[in-house]
Amino acid sequence: MEMEKEISAIVTDAENAVRAVDVKDVETLPHRVDDLKAKYFGKNSEINNIYRLMKDVAPVDRPAFGKLVNDAKRQIEDRILSFQASCDELVLRFRLSAEQIDITLPGRGAVKGALHPLTLTRNLLTDYFISLGFEVTDGPEIETDYYNFEALNTPADHPARDAQDTFYIEGGEGKFLLRSQTSAAQIRVMENKKPPIKMISPGRVYRADEVDATHSPVFHQLEGLVVDKGITMCDLKGILDALAKRLFGESVKTRFRPSFFPFTEPSVEVDASCVKCGGAGCKACRGAGWIEVLGAGMVNRAVLRNCGIDPAVYSGFAFGVGIDRITNLLYGINDMRVLFENDVRFLKQFR
Ligand SMILES: [Zn+2]
């Protein structure tokens, strides 16, 4: 009974949230509809949290409970999607009238293009690694489960493999997917090349996230890998510390925190001292004085073995940099949607 009340409260709450949207501010309407979607049927929505309570429900009551939640979920989705459709219509009409062409006006000069901020950051990163003798390689965006997970030591029951997080390709029998990390490219290089290996691989990656200020179903990573005799954690620290200085200035400090990734052992998360406050603590770093920049680690021996490289002879390190994240830090961008919307007013600032 309690649960029923809670579920119907969520439905009412969603309904109220839809009604509360001010449709007069047409320009920001698409963003606000995205936010609604993320809140009410994103991965961490309240209704999904209720699903998780299923295990506490007596088995005999589960079918009825499941139906109740499903019905509520469908009701919310239908409401928000039909609201979105009417908003799309509004936005379209607004744009059509705003972009109406007055043929009596004199012509406008063509706007000169510029490199996209993501391209600028990717170039900054690749130029740095090329100067250190790294090779740039490319990998396919449609990957197999083997390259994206299995060869990277990610077990079959790992949460990242969940269809909620990864885009599997229909009809691919779970074998094909849109790569969720550029790390997949490492394996292809190690299979085809014997050490010494020094490579980076920048590119697009995909995860099943609802769009909001900090999430996008497509984003960009740059993967790096070094394998040779006698490679140690010191090499990793040296290169990444120098990278942070190249990106954020000579006075930047780095720190390495223990972390976990299936394909590296030990794994670290690398923070840079906050560029804005120099480590004293400010709004940009949420008072911490440090900003998380990338993940890295020593290549797991199992991964080397999977690729036919003898871990008794060779060792290596790998790192993955979020290109979008670095772009946001470099240019003070706090809503990553602007990176994908191709609004000329935003883009021309980078000329
Ligand atoms: Zn700060």
Short mmCIF file of C-alpha atoms and ligand atoms in Angstrom, two decimals:
data_model
loop_
_atom_site.label_atom_id
_atom_site.label_comp_id
_atom_site.label_asym_id
_atom_site.label_seq_id
_atom_site.Cartn_x
_atom_site.Cartn_y
_atom_site.Cartn_z
CA MET A 1 0.00 0.00 0.00
CA GLU A 2 2.84 2.32 1.02
CA MET A 3 4.59 1.54 -2.24
CA GLU A 4 1.47 2.25 -4.30
CA LYS A 5 1.23 5.67 -2.75
CA GLU A 6 4.86 6.34 -3.46
CA ILE A 7 4.51 5.29 -7.10
CA SER A 8 1.45 7.42 -7.71
CA ALA A 9 3.24 10.34 -6.03
CA ILE A 10 6.04 10.02 -8.58
CA VAL A 11 3.52 10.04 -11.44
CA THR A 12 1.86 13.15 -10.00
CA ASP A 13 5.22 14.77 -9.47
CA ALA A 14 6.20 14.13 -13.12
CA GLU A 15 2.86 15.52 -14.28
CA ASN A 16 3.39 18.66 -12.19
CA ALA A 17 6.93 19.03 -13.48
CA VAL A 18 5.65 18.91 -17.08
CA ARG A 19 2.98 21.47 -16.32
CA ALA A 20 5.51 23.75 -14.61
CA VAL A 21 7.68 24.05 -17.73
CA ASP A 22 7.46 27.58 -19.09
CA VAL A 23 7.10 27.05 -22.83
CA LYS A 24 7.37 30.75 -23.57
CA ASP A 25 11.16 30.68 -23.30
CA VAL A 26 11.47 28.73 -26.56
CA GLU A 27 15.25 29.04 -26.92
CA THR A 28 16.08 27.03 -23.80
CA LEU A 29 13.08 24.71 -24.13
CA PRO A 30 14.93 21.71 -25.67
CA HIS A 31 17.46 21.72 -22.79
CA ARG A 32 14.73 21.81 -20.18
CA VAL A 33 12.90 18.92 -21.86
CA ASP A 34 16.18 16.94 -21.86
CA ASP A 35 16.49 17.61 -18.14
CA LEU A 36 12.95 16.33 -17.56
CA LYS A 37 13.71 13.15 -19.46
CA ALA A 38 16.93 12.58 -17.53
CA LYS A 39 15.14 13.17 -14.24
CA TYR A 40 12.05 11.03 -14.85
CA PHE A 41 13.27 8.19 -16.98
CA GLY A 42 17.03 8.37 -16.86
CA LYS A 43 19.08 5.64 -15.26
CA ASN A 44 18.80 7.11 -11.77
CA SER A 45 15.18 8.19 -11.95
CA GLU A 46 12.98 7.61 -8.93
CA ILE A 47 10.87 5.10 -10.84
CA ASN A 48 13.96 3.04 -11.67
CA ASN A 49 14.95 3.17 -8.01
CA ILE A 50 11.55 1.67 -7.15
CA TYR A 51 12.33 -1.24 -9.50
CA ARG A 52 15.31 -2.00 -7.33
CA LEU A 53 12.96 -2.61 -4.40
CA MET A 54 11.52 -5.63 -6.30
CA LYS A 55 13.80 -7.96 -4.37
CA ASP A 56 12.16 -6.94 -1.08
CA VAL A 57 8.67 -7.74 -2.34
CA ALA A 58 7.21 -11.15 -1.48
CA PRO A 59 7.48 -13.43 -4.56
CA VAL A 60 3.69 -13.84 -4.73
CA ASP A 61 3.23 -10.05 -4.98
CA ARG A 62 5.95 -9.47 -7.53
CA PRO A 63 3.89 -9.75 -10.76
CA ALA A 64 1.36 -7.22 -9.45
CA PHE A 65 4.15 -4.95 -8.22
CA GLY A 66 5.98 -5.20 -11.55
CA LYS A 67 2.82 -4.32 -13.44
CA LEU A 68 2.20 -1.35 -11.19
CA VAL A 69 5.69 0.05 -11.74
CA ASN A 70 5.60 -0.67 -15.48
CA ASP A 71 2.25 1.07 -15.87
CA ALA A 72 3.51 4.09 -13.95
CA LYS A 73 6.68 4.16 -15.98
CA ARG A 74 4.77 3.99 -19.27
CA GLN A 75 2.42 6.70 -18.12
CA ILE A 76 5.33 9.03 -17.29
CA GLU A 77 7.15 8.24 -20.52
CA ASP A 78 4.04 8.78 -22.65
CA ARG A 79 3.35 12.08 -20.94
CA ILE A 80 6.88 13.43 -21.31
CA LEU A 81 7.35 12.17 -24.87
CA SER A 82 4.10 13.69 -26.05
CA PHE A 83 5.07 16.91 -24.28
CA GLN A 84 8.42 16.76 -26.06
CA ALA A 85 6.66 16.33 -29.41
CA SER A 86 4.58 19.44 -28.81
CA CYS A 87 7.68 21.35 -27.68
CA ASP A 88 9.54 20.28 -30.84
CA GLU A 89 6.66 21.68 -32.86
CA LEU A 90 6.83 24.98 -30.94
CA VAL A 91 10.60 25.24 -31.39
CA LEU A 92 10.29 24.49 -35.10
CA ARG A 93 7.64 27.17 -35.58
CA PHE A 94 9.72 29.64 -33.57
CA ARG A 95 12.81 28.94 -35.68
CA LEU A 96 10.94 29.14 -38.95
CA SER A 97 9.57 32.56 -38.09
CA ALA A 98 12.89 33.76 -36.64
CA GLU A 99 14.80 32.61 -39.70
CA GLN A 100 12.38 33.99 -42.24
CA ILE A 101 14.30 35.57 -45.07
CA ASP A 102 13.65 39.16 -46.04
CA ILE A 103 14.77 39.21 -49.68
CA THR A 104 14.84 43.01 -49.70
CA LEU A 105 17.74 43.13 -47.20
CA PRO A 106 21.32 43.41 -48.51
CA GLY A 107 23.30 40.14 -48.44
CA ARG A 108 25.34 39.16 -45.39
CA GLY A 109 29.01 38.27 -45.58
CA ALA A 110 29.83 34.59 -45.10
CA VAL A 111 30.99 33.71 -41.58
CA LYS A 112 34.49 32.34 -41.52
CA GLY A 113 34.79 28.87 -40.01
CA ALA A 114 37.15 27.84 -37.23
CA LEU A 115 38.37 24.61 -35.69
CA HIS A 116 35.95 23.17 -33.14
CA PRO A 117 37.18 23.41 -29.51
CA LEU A 118 37.21 19.59 -29.30
CA THR A 119 39.47 19.49 -32.36
CA LEU A 120 41.73 22.13 -30.79
CA THR A 121 42.09 20.03 -27.64
CA ARG A 122 42.64 16.82 -29.59
CA ASN A 123 45.36 18.55 -31.62
CA LEU A 124 46.99 19.92 -28.46
CA LEU A 125 47.08 16.41 -26.98
CA THR A 126 48.22 14.58 -30.11
CA ASP A 127 50.93 17.18 -30.85
CA TYR A 128 52.30 16.69 -27.36
CA PHE A 129 52.45 12.90 -27.65
CA ILE A 130 53.84 12.99 -31.20
CA SER A 131 56.66 15.19 -29.86
CA LEU A 132 57.45 12.36 -27.42
CA GLY A 133 57.62 9.82 -30.24
CA PHE A 134 54.13 8.29 -29.92
CA GLU A 135 52.43 6.87 -33.00
CA VAL A 136 48.80 7.85 -33.69
CA THR A 137 46.49 4.96 -34.55
CA ASP A 138 42.81 4.67 -35.28
CA GLY A 139 40.35 1.96 -34.29
CA PRO A 140 36.84 1.05 -35.48
CA GLU A 141 33.88 2.65 -33.70
CA ILE A 142 31.82 -0.51 -34.16
CA GLU A 143 33.68 -3.02 -32.03
CA THR A 144 33.25 -6.61 -31.01
CA ASP A 145 32.56 -7.59 -27.43
CA TYR A 146 36.00 -9.23 -27.43
CA TYR A 147 38.01 -6.04 -28.13
CA ASN A 148 35.83 -3.72 -26.06
CA PHE A 149 35.55 -5.93 -22.96
CA GLU A 150 36.91 -9.46 -22.93
CA ALA A 151 40.49 -8.79 -24.06
CA LEU A 152 40.55 -5.84 -21.65
CA ASN A 153 39.97 -8.21 -18.78
CA THR A 154 36.36 -7.11 -18.18
CA PRO A 155 34.43 -10.14 -16.90
CA ALA A 156 31.07 -11.19 -18.37
CA ASP A 157 29.17 -9.97 -15.28
CA HIS A 158 30.85 -6.53 -15.13
CA PRO A 159 28.23 -3.72 -14.85
CA ALA A 160 29.79 -1.81 -17.79
CA ARG A 161 28.56 -4.63 -20.05
CA ASP A 162 24.97 -3.93 -19.08
CA ALA A 163 22.78 -2.95 -22.05
CA GLN A 164 21.79 0.08 -19.97
CA ASP A 165 25.34 1.38 -20.30
CA THR A 166 26.51 0.08 -23.65
CA PHE A 167 24.90 0.38 -27.10
CA TYR A 168 24.69 -3.12 -28.55
CA ILE A 169 23.99 -3.41 -32.25
CA GLU A 170 20.63 -4.93 -33.10
CA GLY A 171 20.91 -8.29 -34.79
CA GLY A 172 24.54 -8.58 -33.66
CA GLU A 173 23.61 -11.28 -31.09
CA GLY A 174 25.35 -9.25 -28.40
CA LYS A 175 28.66 -9.57 -30.27
CA PHE A 176 28.80 -6.10 -31.85
CA LEU A 177 28.57 -2.77 -30.05
CA LEU A 178 29.50 0.89 -30.33
CA ARG A 179 32.81 1.04 -28.49
CA SER A 180 32.46 2.41 -24.97
CA GLN A 181 36.17 3.20 -24.62
CA THR A 182 39.10 3.85 -26.95
CA SER A 183 41.04 1.20 -24.98
CA ALA A 184 39.77 -1.30 -27.55
CA ALA A 185 42.35 0.12 -29.98
CA GLN A 186 45.20 -0.92 -27.61
CA ILE A 187 44.43 -4.58 -28.08
CA ARG A 188 44.45 -4.32 -31.88
CA VAL A 189 47.87 -2.66 -31.75
CA MET A 190 49.35 -5.17 -29.29
CA GLU A 191 48.08 -8.09 -31.39
CA ASN A 192 49.72 -6.77 -34.53
CA LYS A 193 52.92 -5.21 -33.26
CA LYS A 194 55.66 -6.47 -30.99
CA PRO A 195 57.12 -4.13 -28.32
CA PRO A 196 58.47 -1.49 -28.10
CA ILE A 197 55.00 0.06 -28.50
CA LYS A 198 54.25 3.75 -27.98
CA MET A 199 50.84 4.68 -29.30
CA ILE A 200 47.91 6.98 -28.78
CA SER A 201 44.43 6.59 -30.22
CA PRO A 202 41.97 9.50 -30.10
CA GLY A 203 38.34 9.06 -31.09
CA ARG A 204 34.62 8.95 -30.38
CA VAL A 205 33.13 6.62 -27.78
CA TYR A 206 29.52 5.83 -26.94
CA ARG A 207 27.60 5.16 -23.74
CA ALA A 208 23.86 4.91 -23.11
CA ASP A 209 23.49 8.13 -21.10
CA GLU A 210 20.65 10.64 -21.20
CA VAL A 211 21.82 14.06 -22.39
CA ASP A 212 22.39 16.65 -19.67
CA ALA A 213 25.00 19.25 -18.71
CA THR A 214 27.62 16.62 -17.86
CA HIS A 215 26.54 13.58 -19.92
CA SER A 216 26.31 12.83 -23.60
CA PRO A 217 25.76 9.49 -25.37
CA VAL A 218 28.77 10.31 -27.54
CA PHE A 219 32.00 11.80 -26.26
CA HIS A 220 35.73 11.71 -27.01
CA GLN A 221 38.69 9.96 -25.48
CA LEU A 222 42.38 9.72 -26.13
CA GLU A 223 43.95 6.43 -25.20
CA GLY A 224 47.68 5.98 -24.70
CA LEU A 225 49.79 2.85 -24.38
CA VAL A 226 53.49 2.20 -23.83
CA VAL A 227 54.89 -1.35 -23.72
CA ASP A 228 58.59 -2.15 -23.52
CA LYS A 229 61.18 -3.81 -21.32
CA GLY A 230 61.58 -2.14 -17.92
CA ILE A 231 58.60 0.24 -18.09
CA THR A 232 57.59 1.29 -14.57
CA MET A 233 55.09 3.46 -12.77
CA CYS A 234 57.77 6.22 -12.74
CA ASP A 235 57.54 6.48 -16.54
CA LEU A 236 53.77 6.80 -16.28
CA LYS A 237 54.01 9.50 -13.60
CA GLY A 238 56.67 11.44 -15.51
CA ILE A 239 54.72 11.57 -18.77
CA LEU A 240 51.37 12.42 -17.19
CA ASP A 241 52.85 15.08 -14.92
CA ALA A 242 54.48 16.69 -17.96
CA LEU A 243 51.15 16.45 -19.83
CA ALA A 244 49.32 18.28 -17.03
CA LYS A 245 51.95 21.05 -17.14
CA ARG A 246 51.62 21.30 -20.93
CA LEU A 247 47.83 21.64 -20.63
CA PHE A 248 47.42 23.83 -17.57
CA GLY A 249 50.77 25.60 -17.09
CA GLU A 250 54.15 24.95 -15.49
CA SER A 251 53.01 25.65 -11.92
CA VAL A 252 50.41 22.85 -11.95
CA LYS A 253 50.96 19.96 -9.55
CA THR A 254 49.60 16.44 -9.99
CA ARG A 255 48.61 13.73 -7.55
CA PHE A 256 47.94 10.05 -8.16
CA ARG A 257 45.15 8.29 -6.27
CA PRO A 258 44.66 4.50 -6.20
CA SER A 259 41.72 3.42 -8.36
CA PHE A 260 40.41 0.37 -10.21
CA PHE A 261 40.14 -0.45 -13.92
CA PRO A 262 39.91 -4.04 -15.15
CA PHE A 263 42.74 -3.65 -17.66
CA THR A 264 45.34 -1.99 -15.44
CA GLU A 265 46.92 -3.08 -12.16
CA PRO A 266 47.72 -1.02 -10.18
CA SER A 267 45.32 1.68 -11.44
CA VAL A 268 45.37 5.37 -10.61
CA GLU A 269 43.19 8.41 -11.01
CA VAL A 270 45.22 11.53 -11.78
CA ASP A 271 44.26 14.94 -10.37
CA ALA A 272 45.75 18.31 -11.28
CA SER A 273 45.86 21.21 -8.85
CA CYS A 274 43.00 23.59 -9.64
CA VAL A 275 44.02 26.13 -12.28
CA LYS A 276 41.64 28.76 -10.92
CA CYS A 277 42.66 28.80 -7.26
CA GLY A 278 46.06 27.11 -7.39
CA GLY A 279 44.96 24.50 -4.85
CA ALA A 280 43.45 26.77 -2.19
CA GLY A 281 39.90 25.61 -2.96
CA CYS A 282 37.25 27.46 -4.99
CA LYS A 283 33.88 26.93 -6.67
CA ALA A 284 35.41 25.39 -9.81
CA CYS A 285 37.08 22.59 -7.82
CA ARG A 286 34.24 22.40 -5.25
CA GLY A 287 36.65 23.47 -2.54
CA ALA A 288 38.96 20.48 -3.05
CA GLY A 289 41.84 22.35 -4.66
CA TRP A 290 42.19 19.40 -7.09
CA ILE A 291 40.47 18.51 -10.34
CA GLU A 292 40.21 14.96 -11.68
CA VAL A 293 41.88 14.82 -15.08
CA LEU A 294 42.35 11.23 -16.25
CA GLY A 295 42.62 7.53 -15.41
CA ALA A 296 45.72 5.40 -15.92
CA GLY A 297 47.66 2.40 -14.68
CA MET A 298 50.16 -0.36 -15.40
CA VAL A 299 48.82 -2.71 -18.08
CA ASN A 300 47.38 -5.80 -16.38
CA ARG A 301 49.55 -8.88 -16.97
CA ALA A 302 46.45 -10.78 -18.10
CA VAL A 303 45.85 -8.20 -20.85
CA LEU A 304 49.45 -8.53 -22.10
CA ARG A 305 49.09 -12.31 -22.11
CA ASN A 306 45.78 -12.06 -24.04
CA CYS A 307 47.72 -10.27 -26.78
CA GLY A 308 50.61 -12.72 -26.92
CA ILE A 309 53.08 -10.46 -25.08
CA ASP A 310 55.12 -12.16 -22.34
CA PRO A 311 54.56 -10.25 -19.06
CA ALA A 312 57.75 -11.75 -17.64
CA VAL A 313 59.74 -9.82 -20.26
CA TYR A 314 57.64 -6.74 -20.98
CA SER A 315 55.61 -4.28 -18.94
CA GLY A 316 53.60 -1.24 -19.90
CA PHE A 317 51.32 1.56 -18.88
CA ALA A 318 48.08 2.89 -20.33
CA PHE A 319 46.02 6.03 -19.81
CA GLY A 320 42.71 7.41 -21.03
CA VAL A 321 42.05 11.15 -21.27
CA GLY A 322 38.54 12.59 -21.68
CA ILE A 323 38.93 15.13 -24.50
CA ASP A 324 35.57 16.76 -23.72
CA ARG A 325 36.50 17.05 -20.05
CA ILE A 326 39.85 18.69 -20.82
CA THR A 327 38.11 21.06 -23.28
CA ASN A 328 35.64 22.08 -20.56
CA LEU A 329 38.50 22.72 -18.13
CA LEU A 330 40.61 24.65 -20.65
CA TYR A 331 37.82 26.93 -21.83
CA GLY A 332 35.70 27.16 -18.66
CA ILE A 333 32.69 25.41 -20.27
CA ASN A 334 30.16 24.15 -17.73
CA ASP A 335 27.50 22.62 -20.00
CA MET A 336 28.92 20.11 -22.46
CA ARG A 337 25.84 20.27 -24.70
CA VAL A 338 27.29 23.40 -26.31
CA LEU A 339 30.05 21.20 -27.73
CA PHE A 340 27.55 19.28 -29.87
CA GLU A 341 25.02 21.90 -30.91
CA ASN A 342 27.04 23.73 -33.56
CA ASP A 343 25.77 27.14 -32.49
CA VAL A 344 27.86 29.64 -34.47
CA ARG A 345 27.70 32.20 -31.62
CA PHE A 346 29.55 29.70 -29.42
CA LEU A 347 31.92 28.37 -32.07
CA LYS A 348 33.11 31.72 -33.38
CA GLN A 349 34.69 32.47 -30.00
CA PHE A 350 37.39 29.94 -30.89
CA ARG A 351 38.52 31.68 -34.06
ZN ZN B 1 39.86 25.68 -7.29
#
